[in-house]
XYZ file of C-alpha atoms in Angstrom:
319
model
C -10.007 -18.716 -28.879
C -7.317 -20.967 -28.024
C -2.966 -20.914 -28.438
C -3.512 -23.873 -25.470
C -0.077 -25.606 -25.940
C 0.671 -24.150 -30.011
C 3.501 -21.441 -29.349
C 1.877 -20.170 -31.457
C 1.399 -15.804 -32.459
C -2.192 -14.247 -33.080
C -0.577 -10.750 -34.924
C -3.506 -7.990 -36.062
C -2.876 -6.322 -38.912
C -1.783 -2.880 -39.296
C -4.309 -0.150 -38.381
C -6.914 -3.212 -37.123
C -8.071 -3.294 -33.365
C -9.150 -7.161 -32.249
C -11.632 -7.315 -29.659
C -11.672 -10.258 -27.456
C -15.380 -10.504 -26.364
C -17.124 -10.942 -23.584
C -17.731 -14.953 -23.093
C -14.646 -15.708 -25.089
C -11.216 -16.754 -23.728
C -7.724 -17.194 -25.076
C -5.218 -19.153 -22.754
C -2.290 -21.283 -22.953
C 0.380 -19.876 -24.443
C 2.468 -17.852 -27.569
C 1.522 -14.666 -27.912
C -0.379 -11.663 -29.141
C 1.193 -8.602 -30.931
C -0.441 -5.854 -31.847
C -3.699 -3.595 -31.183
C -6.314 -4.891 -28.947
C -9.240 -4.820 -26.219
C -9.978 -7.849 -24.023
C -13.723 -7.648 -23.267
C -13.488 -11.096 -22.142
C -10.684 -13.426 -20.626
C -6.750 -13.823 -21.452
C -5.492 -16.871 -19.088
C -1.885 -18.238 -18.536
C -3.024 -22.173 -17.903
C 0.317 -23.414 -19.478
C 3.866 -23.910 -17.801
C 5.203 -21.848 -20.727
C 5.119 -17.676 -20.772
C 2.298 -16.492 -22.387
C 3.295 -12.570 -24.143
C 1.387 -10.116 -25.034
C 3.542 -7.091 -27.053
C 0.918 -4.024 -27.872
C 1.803 -2.048 -30.877
C 0.044 1.418 -32.526
C -3.437 1.576 -30.296
C -2.020 -0.421 -27.452
C -3.862 -3.313 -25.517
C -7.030 -1.989 -23.132
C -7.535 -5.066 -20.870
C -12.103 -4.186 -19.903
C -12.058 -8.141 -19.114
C -9.888 -9.895 -17.244
C -6.312 -11.402 -17.557
C -4.802 -13.933 -14.765
C -2.068 -15.866 -14.348
C -2.055 -19.158 -13.047
C 0.840 -21.132 -15.356
C 4.106 -19.989 -16.022
C 3.389 -16.306 -16.753
C 2.878 -13.654 -18.477
C 5.403 -11.109 -20.312
C 3.965 -7.734 -21.125
C 6.095 -5.782 -23.924
C 6.058 -2.483 -25.090
C 3.965 -1.928 -21.838
C 3.331 1.672 -22.331
C 0.739 0.791 -24.607
C -1.237 -1.464 -21.755
C -3.559 -0.109 -19.357
C -5.956 -2.112 -17.673
C -9.474 -1.077 -16.904
C -10.556 -4.429 -16.053
C -9.072 -7.078 -13.609
C -5.372 -8.567 -13.754
C -4.235 -11.045 -11.871
C -1.555 -12.466 -10.311
C -1.985 -15.582 -8.394
C 0.581 -17.272 -5.871
C 3.866 -18.165 -7.410
C 2.854 -16.651 -10.656
C 4.644 -13.967 -12.712
C 3.830 -10.789 -14.617
C 6.318 -9.112 -16.105
C 6.022 -5.655 -17.799
C 8.286 -4.137 -19.721
C 8.185 -0.212 -19.921
C 5.659 0.366 -17.554
C 2.472 -0.393 -15.928
C -1.199 1.731 -16.207
C -3.962 0.876 -14.403
C -6.849 4.381 -15.276
C -9.716 1.825 -13.347
C -10.456 -2.107 -12.198
C -8.502 -3.846 -10.211
C -4.767 -5.534 -9.703
C -4.314 -8.605 -7.297
C -0.484 -9.364 -6.515
C -0.623 -12.292 -4.918
C 2.749 -13.676 -7.319
C 4.893 -11.002 -8.048
C 4.474 -8.203 -10.486
C 7.684 -7.016 -12.291
C 7.581 -3.570 -13.687
C 10.432 -2.755 -15.338
C 11.783 0.711 -16.995
C 9.388 2.876 -15.205
C 6.805 2.912 -12.760
C 3.379 1.369 -12.308
C 1.309 3.819 -11.831
C -2.943 3.682 -11.001
C -4.872 6.364 -11.766
C -7.717 4.570 -10.861
C -9.528 1.480 -8.932
C -7.432 -0.249 -6.643
C -4.276 -2.457 -6.258
C -4.325 -4.929 -3.556
C -2.716 -8.483 -2.621
C -0.148 -10.290 -0.599
C 2.366 -10.639 -3.527
C 5.470 -8.279 -4.257
C 5.511 -5.638 -7.042
C 8.995 -5.244 -7.977
C 9.346 -1.644 -9.423
C 8.232 1.634 -8.131
C 4.660 2.754 -7.127
C 2.904 5.812 -8.123
C -0.854 5.854 -6.940
C -2.691 8.885 -7.985
C -6.201 8.396 -7.533
C -6.376 3.996 -6.473
C -7.077 2.789 -3.595
C -4.291 0.779 -2.222
C -5.301 -1.817 0.163
C -2.871 -4.826 0.861
C -4.475 -8.199 1.824
C -7.075 -10.393 0.160
C -8.888 -9.017 3.614
C -6.281 -8.419 6.296
C -2.274 -8.689 4.691
C 0.467 -7.759 3.463
C 1.577 -6.513 0.111
C 5.141 -5.651 -0.877
C 6.655 -2.874 -2.804
C 10.135 -3.421 -3.785
C 11.049 0.103 -4.603
C 9.643 3.269 -4.373
C 5.918 4.268 -3.093
C 4.318 7.139 -3.647
C 0.816 7.662 -2.881
C -0.879 11.636 -4.008
C -4.039 13.781 -3.115
C -6.489 11.705 -4.732
C -5.153 8.632 -3.475
C -6.196 6.194 -0.988
C -4.701 3.801 1.966
C -7.197 1.188 3.028
C -6.149 -0.473 6.051
C -8.001 -3.103 7.493
C -7.128 -3.872 11.636
C -8.988 -6.942 13.190
C -9.044 -8.197 16.537
C -5.827 -10.496 16.734
C -8.205 -13.103 18.334
C -9.547 -13.445 15.394
C -5.932 -14.576 13.612
C -2.992 -13.107 12.503
C -1.874 -10.577 11.044
C -4.561 -8.686 12.767
C -3.875 -5.939 10.407
C -3.199 -4.862 7.188
C 0.893 -3.978 6.003
C 2.357 -2.286 3.427
C 6.389 -2.731 2.986
C 8.771 -0.832 0.608
C 12.232 -1.718 0.040
C 12.580 2.547 -0.851
C 11.003 5.701 0.359
C 7.204 6.004 0.600
C 6.513 9.990 -0.192
C 2.637 9.761 1.665
C -0.193 12.591 0.709
C -3.876 11.782 0.249
C -6.547 9.455 2.332
C -5.955 6.748 4.769
C -9.036 4.709 5.086
C -8.327 2.826 8.356
C -11.104 -0.142 8.586
C -11.794 -1.835 12.091
C -13.571 -4.889 11.392
C -16.368 -5.233 14.114
C -15.394 -1.988 15.497
C -12.283 -3.024 16.108
C -9.746 -0.981 18.396
C -6.325 -1.974 19.967
C -5.752 -1.516 24.012
C -4.940 2.075 24.911
C -1.071 2.419 24.690
C -0.623 -0.452 21.811
C 0.832 1.069 18.807
C 0.126 -1.392 14.965
C 2.920 -0.580 12.003
C 0.964 -0.195 9.083
C 3.915 0.986 7.117
C 7.616 0.058 7.211
C 9.673 1.506 4.700
C 13.590 2.913 4.238
C 12.019 6.224 4.851
C 8.579 8.179 4.941
C 7.990 11.961 4.306
C 4.943 13.579 3.909
C 1.724 12.837 5.852
C -1.988 11.841 4.765
C -3.933 14.844 4.708
C -7.555 12.726 5.506
C -7.632 10.524 7.759
C -10.846 7.769 7.706
C -11.897 5.373 9.936
C -9.597 6.263 13.066
C -11.922 6.904 15.499
C -9.527 7.131 18.777
C -6.383 6.177 17.029
C -3.777 8.257 16.148
C -1.266 8.317 13.663
C 2.335 7.781 14.365
C 4.818 9.307 11.763
C 8.727 8.781 11.932
C 11.427 8.494 9.846
C 10.926 4.708 8.468
C 7.308 3.968 9.731
C 3.995 4.633 10.004
C 2.087 3.303 12.883
C -1.735 3.448 14.166
C -1.785 4.199 17.965
C -4.184 3.782 20.630
C -3.354 7.011 23.250
C -3.892 6.954 26.720
C -4.255 10.140 28.841
C -2.870 13.197 27.608
C 0.695 12.949 28.868
C 0.565 9.508 30.153
C 3.710 7.971 27.990
C 3.613 5.138 29.840
C 0.084 4.417 30.313
C -0.151 3.923 34.054
C -2.786 5.836 35.089
C -1.408 9.239 36.283
C 0.668 11.418 34.706
C 4.097 11.599 37.111
C 7.527 12.227 36.999
C 8.562 9.121 35.512
C 6.648 11.099 32.130
C 8.076 14.649 33.221
C 11.800 12.847 32.842
C 10.441 11.003 29.455
C 9.088 13.875 27.924
C 12.160 16.470 28.210
C 13.973 13.302 27.196
C 11.668 13.551 23.773
C 11.656 17.630 23.255
C 13.492 18.186 20.100
C 12.335 21.261 18.863
C 9.781 22.149 15.598
C 9.580 19.802 12.936
C 12.203 17.549 14.531
C 12.116 13.815 15.298
C 13.172 12.625 18.860
C 15.498 11.427 19.574
C 15.283 9.812 23.146
C 18.177 8.469 25.452
C 16.744 6.949 28.016
C 16.763 3.302 27.986
C 13.678 1.737 26.258
C 12.249 4.874 24.778
C 11.994 5.097 21.637
C 10.839 7.792 18.836
C 7.546 6.545 18.248
C 6.614 5.678 22.140
C 7.509 9.880 22.669
C 5.210 11.196 19.991
C 2.782 8.497 20.838
C 2.577 9.891 24.175
C 4.040 13.630 24.378
C 2.822 15.080 20.792
C -0.296 16.784 22.157
C -0.684 18.937 19.311
C -0.518 16.148 16.940
C 2.044 18.362 14.356
C 4.596 15.258 14.406
C 6.884 16.344 16.838
C 7.325 17.216 21.079
C 8.345 20.593 20.996
C 6.866 23.537 23.684
C 4.008 24.077 22.073
C 3.269 20.303 23.435
C 4.828 21.244 27.325
C 1.702 23.937 28.206
C -0.859 21.038 27.851
C 1.606 18.303 29.384
C 2.170 20.647 32.490
C -2.308 21.060 32.743
C -2.098 17.219 32.936
C 1.337 16.856 35.439
C -0.726 19.357 37.151
C -4.189 17.615 37.599
C -2.587 14.709 38.571
C -0.127 15.950 41.107
C -2.613 18.581 42.610
């Protein structure tokens, strides 16, 4: 099936559902209006827009939608569901007016996915790529995997990860190339839950005392319910970032091999009480360093509960 260069619109009649079968391809410019199931391929390979306007039963993608040319616009996007593959190539754009829904399959954003009027909701499947999603993203039971292997996915909006969802982050030895880790960059608020799945390619573990930032945002609230694959790495949560940290010996905040008076002074500066993020005043000492070095019970703060294990470590180093 072809719409190439004609600018024509294919419209289904009321009550009917068009099926684009496996092995069939719609490509070019123009539009499709009505209810249809795509089991084949819809490809915009013209320099002009291809417009999809679902009506009645909506559009169910069970095949492949690929943006190669001038872009694709989905109107009435609340009636669109992706259960196949959607690919937005580098430098290309897909605009969904009215939200974006995925029940299964894969959305790969290497260009720009713009979602207006409602969030992009991922109920299953995978969201990945190295491009930009403009709009809020809500992952309820999907896997969000930044990069095409290792890379950065950007969300211009808020990001919410619910209990059934997974954020998959790959790490690799920096000697094998940069970037050395996946990263989720969010311009708005991040609300965390669900699972963090850390994939250490080749079994790579950063050296002790090294931190790897995996999320940056305007604000971060919540914590992952489950962490998989991190091995010796700790997850550090700050007000606007999430990091993986290769911890040194307990209480050895400066990773010099001993728990000494320098660490004792730093511990005191890091204490902020239960549930409070540290606000150190010592030059060069940051909140994430406080949590990495002195949150010895792993509850996200530095308080009196951490002092007992710190004191034991100090006593061992200073008999």
